[in-house]
Tab-separated table of C-alpha atoms in Angstrom:
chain	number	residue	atom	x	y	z
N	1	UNK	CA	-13.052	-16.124	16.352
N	2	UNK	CA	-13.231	-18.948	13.629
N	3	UNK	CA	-10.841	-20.396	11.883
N	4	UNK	CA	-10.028	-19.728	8.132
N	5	UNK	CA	-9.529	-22.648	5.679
N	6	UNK	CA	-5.918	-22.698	4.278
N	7	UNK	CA	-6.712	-21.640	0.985
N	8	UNK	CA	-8.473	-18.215	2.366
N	9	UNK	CA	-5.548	-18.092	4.737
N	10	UNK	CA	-2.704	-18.171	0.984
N	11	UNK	CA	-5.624	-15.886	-0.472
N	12	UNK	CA	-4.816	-13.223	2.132
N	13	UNK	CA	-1.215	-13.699	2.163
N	14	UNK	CA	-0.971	-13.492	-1.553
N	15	UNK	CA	-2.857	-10.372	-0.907
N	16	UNK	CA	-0.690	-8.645	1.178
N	17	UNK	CA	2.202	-8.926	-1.031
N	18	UNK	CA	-0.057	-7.242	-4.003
N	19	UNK	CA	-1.363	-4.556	-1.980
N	20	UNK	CA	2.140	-3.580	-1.110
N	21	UNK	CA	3.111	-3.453	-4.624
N	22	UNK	CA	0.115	-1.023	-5.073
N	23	UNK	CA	1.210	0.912	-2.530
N	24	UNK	CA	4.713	1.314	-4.376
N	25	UNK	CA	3.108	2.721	-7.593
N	26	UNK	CA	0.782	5.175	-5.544
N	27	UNK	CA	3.750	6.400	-4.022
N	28	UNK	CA	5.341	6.743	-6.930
N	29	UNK	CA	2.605	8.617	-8.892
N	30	UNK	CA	2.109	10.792	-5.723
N	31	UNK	CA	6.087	12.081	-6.107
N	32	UNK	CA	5.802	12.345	-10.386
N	33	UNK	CA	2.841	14.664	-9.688
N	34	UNK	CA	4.255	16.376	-6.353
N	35	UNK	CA	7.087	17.340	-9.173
N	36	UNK	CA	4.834	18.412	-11.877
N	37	UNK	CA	2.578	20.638	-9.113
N	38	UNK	CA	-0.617	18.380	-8.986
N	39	UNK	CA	-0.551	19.109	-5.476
N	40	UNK	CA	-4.041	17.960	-4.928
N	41	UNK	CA	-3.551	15.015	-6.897
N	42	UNK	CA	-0.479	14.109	-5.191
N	43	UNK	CA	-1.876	14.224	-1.927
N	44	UNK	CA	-4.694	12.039	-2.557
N	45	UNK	CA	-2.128	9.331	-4.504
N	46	UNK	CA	0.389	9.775	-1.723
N	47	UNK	CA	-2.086	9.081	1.238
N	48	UNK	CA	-3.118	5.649	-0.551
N	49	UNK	CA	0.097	4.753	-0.568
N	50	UNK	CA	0.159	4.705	2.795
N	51	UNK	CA	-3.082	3.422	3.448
N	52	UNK	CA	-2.268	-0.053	1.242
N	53	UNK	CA	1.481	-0.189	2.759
N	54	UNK	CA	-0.756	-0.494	6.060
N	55	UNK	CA	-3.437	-2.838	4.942
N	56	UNK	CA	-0.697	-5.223	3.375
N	57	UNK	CA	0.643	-5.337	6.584
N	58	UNK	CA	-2.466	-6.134	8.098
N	59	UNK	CA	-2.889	-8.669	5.331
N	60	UNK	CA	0.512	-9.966	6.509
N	61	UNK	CA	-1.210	-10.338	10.191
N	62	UNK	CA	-4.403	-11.731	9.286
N	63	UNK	CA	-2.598	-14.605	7.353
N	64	UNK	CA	-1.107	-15.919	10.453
N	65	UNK	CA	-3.235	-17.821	13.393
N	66	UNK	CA	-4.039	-15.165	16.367
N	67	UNK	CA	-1.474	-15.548	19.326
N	68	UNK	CA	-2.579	-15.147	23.035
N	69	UNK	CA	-3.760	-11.473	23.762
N	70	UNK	CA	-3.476	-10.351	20.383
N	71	UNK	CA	-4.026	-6.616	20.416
N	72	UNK	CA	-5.738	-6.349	17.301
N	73	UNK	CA	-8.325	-8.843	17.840
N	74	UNK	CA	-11.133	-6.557	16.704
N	75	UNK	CA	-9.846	-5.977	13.498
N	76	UNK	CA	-9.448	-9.433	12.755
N	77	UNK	CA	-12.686	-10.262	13.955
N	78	UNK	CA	-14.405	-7.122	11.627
N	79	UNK	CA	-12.063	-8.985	8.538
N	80	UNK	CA	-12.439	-12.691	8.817
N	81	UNK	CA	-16.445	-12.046	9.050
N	82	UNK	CA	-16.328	-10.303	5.791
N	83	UNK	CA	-14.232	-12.749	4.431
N	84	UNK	CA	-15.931	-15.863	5.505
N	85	UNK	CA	-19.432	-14.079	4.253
N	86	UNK	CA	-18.013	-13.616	1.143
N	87	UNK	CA	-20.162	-15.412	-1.812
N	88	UNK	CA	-18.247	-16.749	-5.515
N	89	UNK	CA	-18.087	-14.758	-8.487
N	90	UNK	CA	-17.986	-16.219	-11.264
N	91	UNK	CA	-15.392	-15.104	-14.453
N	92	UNK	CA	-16.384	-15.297	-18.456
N	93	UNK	CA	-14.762	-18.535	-18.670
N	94	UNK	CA	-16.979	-20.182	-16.134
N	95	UNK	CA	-14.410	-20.475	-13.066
N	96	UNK	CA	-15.357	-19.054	-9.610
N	97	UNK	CA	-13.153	-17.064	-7.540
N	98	UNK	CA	-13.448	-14.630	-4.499
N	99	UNK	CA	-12.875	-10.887	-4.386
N	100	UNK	CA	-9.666	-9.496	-3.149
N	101	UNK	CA	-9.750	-9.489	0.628
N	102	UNK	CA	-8.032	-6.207	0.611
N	103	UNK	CA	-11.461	-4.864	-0.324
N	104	UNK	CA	-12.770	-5.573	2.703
N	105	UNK	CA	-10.009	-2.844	4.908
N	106	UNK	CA	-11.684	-0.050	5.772
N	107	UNK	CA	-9.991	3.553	6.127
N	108	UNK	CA	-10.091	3.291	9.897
N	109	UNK	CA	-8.631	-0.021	10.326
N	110	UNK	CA	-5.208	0.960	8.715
N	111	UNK	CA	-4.180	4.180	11.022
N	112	UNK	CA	-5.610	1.682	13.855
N	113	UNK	CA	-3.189	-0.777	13.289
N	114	UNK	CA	0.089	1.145	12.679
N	115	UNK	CA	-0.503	3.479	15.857
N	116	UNK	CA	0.202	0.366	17.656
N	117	UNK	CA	2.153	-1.278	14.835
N	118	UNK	CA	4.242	1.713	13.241
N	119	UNK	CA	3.344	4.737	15.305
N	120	UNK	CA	5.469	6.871	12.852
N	121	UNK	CA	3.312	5.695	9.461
N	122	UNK	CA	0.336	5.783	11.571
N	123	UNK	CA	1.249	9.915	12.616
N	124	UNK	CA	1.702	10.877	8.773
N	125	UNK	CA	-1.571	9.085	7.570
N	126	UNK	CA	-3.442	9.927	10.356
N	127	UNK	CA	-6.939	10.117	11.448
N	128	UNK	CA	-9.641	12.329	10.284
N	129	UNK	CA	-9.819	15.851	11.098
N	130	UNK	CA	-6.091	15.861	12.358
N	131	UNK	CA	-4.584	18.729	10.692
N	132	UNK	CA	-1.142	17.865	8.532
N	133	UNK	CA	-1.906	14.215	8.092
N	134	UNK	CA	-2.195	12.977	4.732
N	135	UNK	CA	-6.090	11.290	5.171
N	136	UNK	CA	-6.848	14.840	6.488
N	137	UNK	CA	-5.664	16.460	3.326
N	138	UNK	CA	-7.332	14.108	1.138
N	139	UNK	CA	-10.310	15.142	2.695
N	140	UNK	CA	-9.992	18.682	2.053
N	141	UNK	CA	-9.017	17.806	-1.597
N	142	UNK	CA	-12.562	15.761	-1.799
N	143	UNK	CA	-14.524	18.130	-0.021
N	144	UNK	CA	-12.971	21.567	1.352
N	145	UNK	CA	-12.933	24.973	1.104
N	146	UNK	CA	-16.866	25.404	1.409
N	147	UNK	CA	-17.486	29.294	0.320
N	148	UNK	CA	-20.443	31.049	0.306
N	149	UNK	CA	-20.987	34.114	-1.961
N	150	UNK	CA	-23.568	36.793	-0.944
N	151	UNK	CA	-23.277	38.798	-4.454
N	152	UNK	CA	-20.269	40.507	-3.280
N	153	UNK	CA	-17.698	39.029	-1.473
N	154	UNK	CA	-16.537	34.410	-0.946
N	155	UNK	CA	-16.892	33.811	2.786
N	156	UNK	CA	-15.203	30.476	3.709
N	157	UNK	CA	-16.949	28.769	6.233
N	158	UNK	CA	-15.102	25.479	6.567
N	159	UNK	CA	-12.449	23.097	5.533
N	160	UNK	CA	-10.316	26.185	5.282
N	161	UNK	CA	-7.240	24.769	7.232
N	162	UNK	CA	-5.125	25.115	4.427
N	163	UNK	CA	-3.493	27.843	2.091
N	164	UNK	CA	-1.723	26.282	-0.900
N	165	UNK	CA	1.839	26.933	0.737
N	166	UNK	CA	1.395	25.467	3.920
N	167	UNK	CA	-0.592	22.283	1.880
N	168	UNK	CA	3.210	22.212	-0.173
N	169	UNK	CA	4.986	22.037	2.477
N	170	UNK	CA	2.826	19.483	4.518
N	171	UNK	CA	2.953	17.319	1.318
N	172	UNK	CA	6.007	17.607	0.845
N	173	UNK	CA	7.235	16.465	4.500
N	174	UNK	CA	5.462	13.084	4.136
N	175	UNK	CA	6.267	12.585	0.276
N	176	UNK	CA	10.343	13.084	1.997
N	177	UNK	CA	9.472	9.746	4.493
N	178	UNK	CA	7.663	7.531	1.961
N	179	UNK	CA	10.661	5.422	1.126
N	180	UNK	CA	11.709	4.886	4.797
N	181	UNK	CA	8.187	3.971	5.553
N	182	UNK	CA	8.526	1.396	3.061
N	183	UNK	CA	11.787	-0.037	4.226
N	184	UNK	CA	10.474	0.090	7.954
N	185	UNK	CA	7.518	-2.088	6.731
N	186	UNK	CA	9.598	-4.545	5.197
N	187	UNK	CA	11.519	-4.460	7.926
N	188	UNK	CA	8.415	-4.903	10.672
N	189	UNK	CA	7.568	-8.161	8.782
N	190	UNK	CA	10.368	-10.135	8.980
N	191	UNK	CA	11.030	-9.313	13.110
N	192	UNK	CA	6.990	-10.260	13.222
N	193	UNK	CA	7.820	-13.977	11.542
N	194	UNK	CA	6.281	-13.116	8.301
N	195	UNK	CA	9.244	-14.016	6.845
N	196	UNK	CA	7.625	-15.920	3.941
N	197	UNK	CA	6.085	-12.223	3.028
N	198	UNK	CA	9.116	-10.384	3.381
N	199	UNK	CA	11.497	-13.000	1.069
N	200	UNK	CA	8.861	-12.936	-1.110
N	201	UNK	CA	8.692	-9.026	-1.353
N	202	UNK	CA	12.049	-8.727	-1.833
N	203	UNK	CA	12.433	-11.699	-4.688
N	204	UNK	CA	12.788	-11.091	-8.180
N	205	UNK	CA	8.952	-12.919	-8.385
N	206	UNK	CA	7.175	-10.218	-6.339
N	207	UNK	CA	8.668	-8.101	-9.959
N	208	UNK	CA	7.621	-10.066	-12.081
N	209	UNK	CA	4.212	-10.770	-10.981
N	210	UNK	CA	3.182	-8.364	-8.406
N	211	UNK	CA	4.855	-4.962	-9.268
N	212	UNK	CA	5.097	-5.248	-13.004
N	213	UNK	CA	1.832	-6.673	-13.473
N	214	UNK	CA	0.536	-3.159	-11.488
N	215	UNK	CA	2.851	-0.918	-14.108
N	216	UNK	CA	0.680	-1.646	-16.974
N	217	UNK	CA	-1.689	0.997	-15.731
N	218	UNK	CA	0.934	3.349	-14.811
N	219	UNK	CA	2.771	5.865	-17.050
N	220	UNK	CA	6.447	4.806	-17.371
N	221	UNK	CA	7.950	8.073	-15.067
N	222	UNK	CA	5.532	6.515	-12.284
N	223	UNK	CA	6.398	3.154	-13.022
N	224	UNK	CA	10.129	4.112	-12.395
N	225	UNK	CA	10.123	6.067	-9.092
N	226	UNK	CA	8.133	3.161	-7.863
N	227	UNK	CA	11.221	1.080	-8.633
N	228	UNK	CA	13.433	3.065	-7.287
N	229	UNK	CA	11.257	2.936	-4.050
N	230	UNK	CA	11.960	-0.915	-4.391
N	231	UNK	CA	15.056	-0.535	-4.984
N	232	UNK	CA	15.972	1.650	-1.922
N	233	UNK	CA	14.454	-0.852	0.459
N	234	UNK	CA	15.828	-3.653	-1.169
N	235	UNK	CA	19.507	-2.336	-1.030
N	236	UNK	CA	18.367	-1.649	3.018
N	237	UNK	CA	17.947	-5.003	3.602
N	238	UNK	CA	21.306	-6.127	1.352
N	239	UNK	CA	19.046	-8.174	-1.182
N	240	UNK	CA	20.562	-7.974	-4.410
N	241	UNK	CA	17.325	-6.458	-6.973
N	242	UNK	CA	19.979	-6.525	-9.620
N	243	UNK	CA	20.163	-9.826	-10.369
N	244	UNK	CA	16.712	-12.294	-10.911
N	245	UNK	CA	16.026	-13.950	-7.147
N	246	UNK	CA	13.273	-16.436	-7.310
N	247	UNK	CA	10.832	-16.485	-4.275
N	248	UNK	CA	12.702	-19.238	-1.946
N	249	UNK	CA	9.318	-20.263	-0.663
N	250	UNK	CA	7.936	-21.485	-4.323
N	251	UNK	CA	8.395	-24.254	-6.434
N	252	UNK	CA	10.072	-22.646	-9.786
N	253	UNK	CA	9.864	-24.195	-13.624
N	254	UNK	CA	11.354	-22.121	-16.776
N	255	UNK	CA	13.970	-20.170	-14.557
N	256	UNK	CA	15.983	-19.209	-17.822
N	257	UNK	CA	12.695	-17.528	-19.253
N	258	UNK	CA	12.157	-15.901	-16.016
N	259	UNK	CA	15.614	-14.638	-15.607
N	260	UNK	CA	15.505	-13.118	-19.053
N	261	UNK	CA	12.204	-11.721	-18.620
N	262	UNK	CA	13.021	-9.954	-15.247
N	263	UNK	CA	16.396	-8.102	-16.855
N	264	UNK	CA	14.082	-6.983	-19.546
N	265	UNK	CA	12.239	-5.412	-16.525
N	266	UNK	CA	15.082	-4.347	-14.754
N	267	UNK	CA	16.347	-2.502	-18.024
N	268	UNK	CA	13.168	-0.941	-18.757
N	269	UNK	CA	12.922	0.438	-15.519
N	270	UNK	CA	16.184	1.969	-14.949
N	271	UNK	CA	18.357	-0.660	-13.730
């Protein structure tokens, strides 16, 4: 396994902390429609809510050297190649940068990781063709029922595991947990030593610049029970979202403007 350069290694950690923020405004679009009976859409916004709460966690792993008999080895392997084959891009203005290394999670790694990392986010995502799991509902949203019609009568002949009030009911189970899957994630990084991640998650910069950034292409009702996702695991681990906390970790300049800018935030969101 080779080593990644130390400006990769802040590329992926930066990474992880925006990929959790995406998964906060999935979740929240996945309970705004759950309310207004897009059950379909719901379920497909709710499962990648999961799936980047797990891949900025795996972010959070792959930004830290491997230890001795590290169990996810293979993942990390499957990453770091795609990372390290990655070629510039190059923007309007002329600078270079990389893609997102995000990008390069696949949907298998994720419910890989948590069954051995989170075993209870890992059974409500779940694998394919596992009945009541959220990645097997998004399936049947993309592809199921099949029906054939011989002039007369629909015969179903597949992806028929669901009626519309058992897929309620399943949706509505996991769209009950999504806040305490949050909070156990923040939790899991600071007892893993990602503590770096986890200030910076719950800092008044990871609002500014992470989660609000996201909002702009959200509706304001999403934008808000995506807060109050925030809000819940922030109050869980007694860090004050009320007030502007800059990430300890960073150098700050222009904390007055910043302050000012996150109560404007905090205000528009619900407070």
């Amino acid at each position: 396994m080779r080593n990644l350069s130390d400006s990769l290694m802040r590329q992926v950690e930066s990474s992880s902390t925006l990929t959790l923020a995406r998964g906060l405004l999935h979740a929240g679009e996945g309970k705004v429609l759950f309310d207004q009976e897009f059950l379909f859409a719901s379920a497909v916004s709710t499962y990648y809510s999961l799936f980047h709460l797990g891949a900025a966690l795996i972010l959070a792993y792959c930004s830290h050297p491997s230890l001795p008999g590290d169990p996810h080895a293979a993942i990390r392997g499957r990453l770091e190649e795609k990372w390290l084959k990655r070629q510039q891009r190059t923007l309007s203005n002329g600078e270079h940068y990389f893609s997102d290394p995000a990008g390069a999670i696949g949907h298998d790694d994720v419910p890989l990781f948590l069954e051995q990392e989170l075993p209870e986010i890992f059974a409500s995502l779940g694998l394919r063709d596992r009945p009541g799991t959220l990645r097997d509902m998004r399936e049947f949203v993309s592809y199921a029922p099949r029906m054939l019609n011989d002039g007369r009568i629909n015969v179903l002949y597949s992806g028929c595991q669901y009626g519309p009030p058992e897929f309620k009911r399943y949706l509505g189970q996991h769209i009950l947990r999504v806040d305490e899957f949050f909070s156990k994630s923040v939790e899991w990084l600071a007892r893993k030593g990602y503590a770096e991640l986890s200030q910076r998650i719950l800092s008044g910069d990871f609002v500014l610049f992470e989660f609000h950034e996201l909002c702009s292409y959200y509706s304001a009702p999403i934008a808000k029970r995506a807060w109050a996702i925030y809000r819940s695991f922030c109050e869980e681990q007694k860090a004050d979202w009320a007030a502007y906390r800059p990430d300890p970790t960073t150098f700050h300049v222009g904390q007055d403007d910043q302050r000012s800018r996150y109560n404007e935030i905090v205000g528009f969101l619900g407070g």
